[in-house]
CSV table of C-alpha atoms in Angstrom, one decimal:
chain,number,residue,atom,x,y,z
A,1,UNK,CA,0.0,0.0,0.0
A,2,UNK,CA,1.3,3.4,-0.8
A,3,UNK,CA,-0.1,6.9,-0.3
A,4,UNK,CA,1.1,10.1,-1.8
A,5,UNK,CA,0.0,13.1,0.4
A,6,UNK,CA,0.5,16.8,0.3
A,7,UNK,CA,-0.9,19.1,3.0
A,8,UNK,CA,-3.5,21.4,1.5
A,9,UNK,CA,-3.3,19.8,-1.9
A,10,UNK,CA,-6.4,19.3,-4.0
A,11,UNK,CA,-5.9,15.5,-4.2
A,12,UNK,CA,-4.2,12.6,-2.7
A,13,UNK,CA,-3.6,9.2,-4.3
A,14,UNK,CA,-3.9,5.8,-2.6
A,15,UNK,CA,-3.4,2.4,-4.0
A,16,UNK,CA,-4.3,-0.8,-2.1
A,17,UNK,CA,-3.3,-4.2,-3.5
A,18,UNK,CA,-3.7,-7.7,-2.0
A,19,UNK,CA,-2.5,-10.9,-3.5
A,20,UNK,CA,-5.2,-13.4,-4.3
A,21,UNK,CA,-4.3,-15.5,-1.2
A,22,UNK,CA,-5.4,-12.7,1.0
A,23,UNK,CA,-8.5,-11.5,-0.9
A,24,UNK,CA,-12.0,-12.3,0.4
A,25,UNK,CA,-11.0,-12.0,4.1
A,26,UNK,CA,-12.1,-8.4,4.7
A,27,UNK,CA,-8.4,-7.2,4.8
A,28,UNK,CA,-8.8,-4.8,1.9
A,29,UNK,CA,-11.6,-2.9,3.7
A,30,UNK,CA,-9.5,-2.7,6.8
A,31,UNK,CA,-6.3,-1.5,5.0
A,32,UNK,CA,-8.3,0.9,2.8
A,33,UNK,CA,-10.0,2.4,5.9
A,34,UNK,CA,-6.7,2.9,7.6
A,35,UNK,CA,-5.2,4.5,4.5
A,36,UNK,CA,-8.1,6.9,4.1
A,37,UNK,CA,-7.9,8.0,7.7
A,38,UNK,CA,-4.1,8.4,7.4
A,39,UNK,CA,-4.4,10.4,4.2
A,40,UNK,CA,-7.0,12.8,5.5
A,41,UNK,CA,-5.0,13.4,8.6
A,42,UNK,CA,-2.6,15.3,6.3
A,43,UNK,CA,-5.3,17.6,5.1
A,44,UNK,CA,-6.0,16.9,1.4
A,45,UNK,CA,-9.3,18.2,0.1
A,46,UNK,CA,-9.8,15.1,-2.0
A,47,UNK,CA,-8.6,11.4,-2.1
A,48,UNK,CA,-8.4,9.4,-5.3
A,49,UNK,CA,-7.9,5.7,-5.6
A,50,UNK,CA,-6.3,4.2,-8.7
A,51,UNK,CA,-7.6,0.8,-9.8
A,52,UNK,CA,-7.2,-1.3,-12.9
A,53,UNK,CA,-8.6,-4.4,-14.5
A,54,UNK,CA,-5.8,-6.5,-13.0
A,55,UNK,CA,-7.3,-5.8,-9.6
A,56,UNK,CA,-9.8,-8.1,-8.0
A,57,UNK,CA,-13.2,-7.7,-9.8
A,58,UNK,CA,-14.6,-6.7,-6.4
A,59,UNK,CA,-12.1,-3.9,-5.8
A,60,UNK,CA,-14.2,-1.2,-7.6
A,61,UNK,CA,-17.3,-2.4,-5.8
A,62,UNK,CA,-15.5,-2.0,-2.4
A,63,UNK,CA,-14.3,1.5,-3.3
A,64,UNK,CA,-17.9,2.5,-4.4
A,65,UNK,CA,-19.4,0.9,-1.3
A,66,UNK,CA,-17.3,3.0,1.1
A,67,UNK,CA,-18.1,6.2,-0.8
A,68,UNK,CA,-15.7,6.7,-3.7
A,69,UNK,CA,-17.1,7.5,-7.2
A,70,UNK,CA,-15.5,6.8,-10.6
A,71,UNK,CA,-14.3,10.1,-12.2
A,72,UNK,CA,-11.9,9.1,-14.9
A,73,UNK,CA,-11.0,6.3,-17.2
A,74,UNK,CA,-7.8,5.5,-19.1
A,75,UNK,CA,-6.3,2.7,-21.1
A,76,UNK,CA,-2.7,1.6,-20.6
A,77,UNK,CA,-0.7,-1.5,-21.4
A,78,UNK,CA,0.7,-3.1,-18.3
A,79,UNK,CA,2.6,-6.3,-17.5
A,80,UNK,CA,1.1,-8.3,-14.7
A,81,UNK,CA,3.7,-9.1,-11.9
A,82,UNK,CA,1.9,-12.2,-10.7
C-alpha cells in the first residue's frame, strides 16, 4: 500500500493491493479504511484511488461501497507481476 500526500493539496492518491491468497477476508476494507484516515490526517481536500482491470473484480465495488465515485478512465498497457 502506498499513499502520496501533500498538505492542503487538492488531491491525494492511494493504492491498495492484495494478492489473491489474502482476498475475500475483509483485509482490503481494513487497510483501505486505515489508508483513508491516514491520508485525510494530512489535510487533502480530495482522495483518489487508482484501480485497474488486473485488480480483483470486487475492488471497484468496495471503493464505491465506502463512498468513492469513478471520475476518470484511461487505457494503458501493463505487464502483470503475478
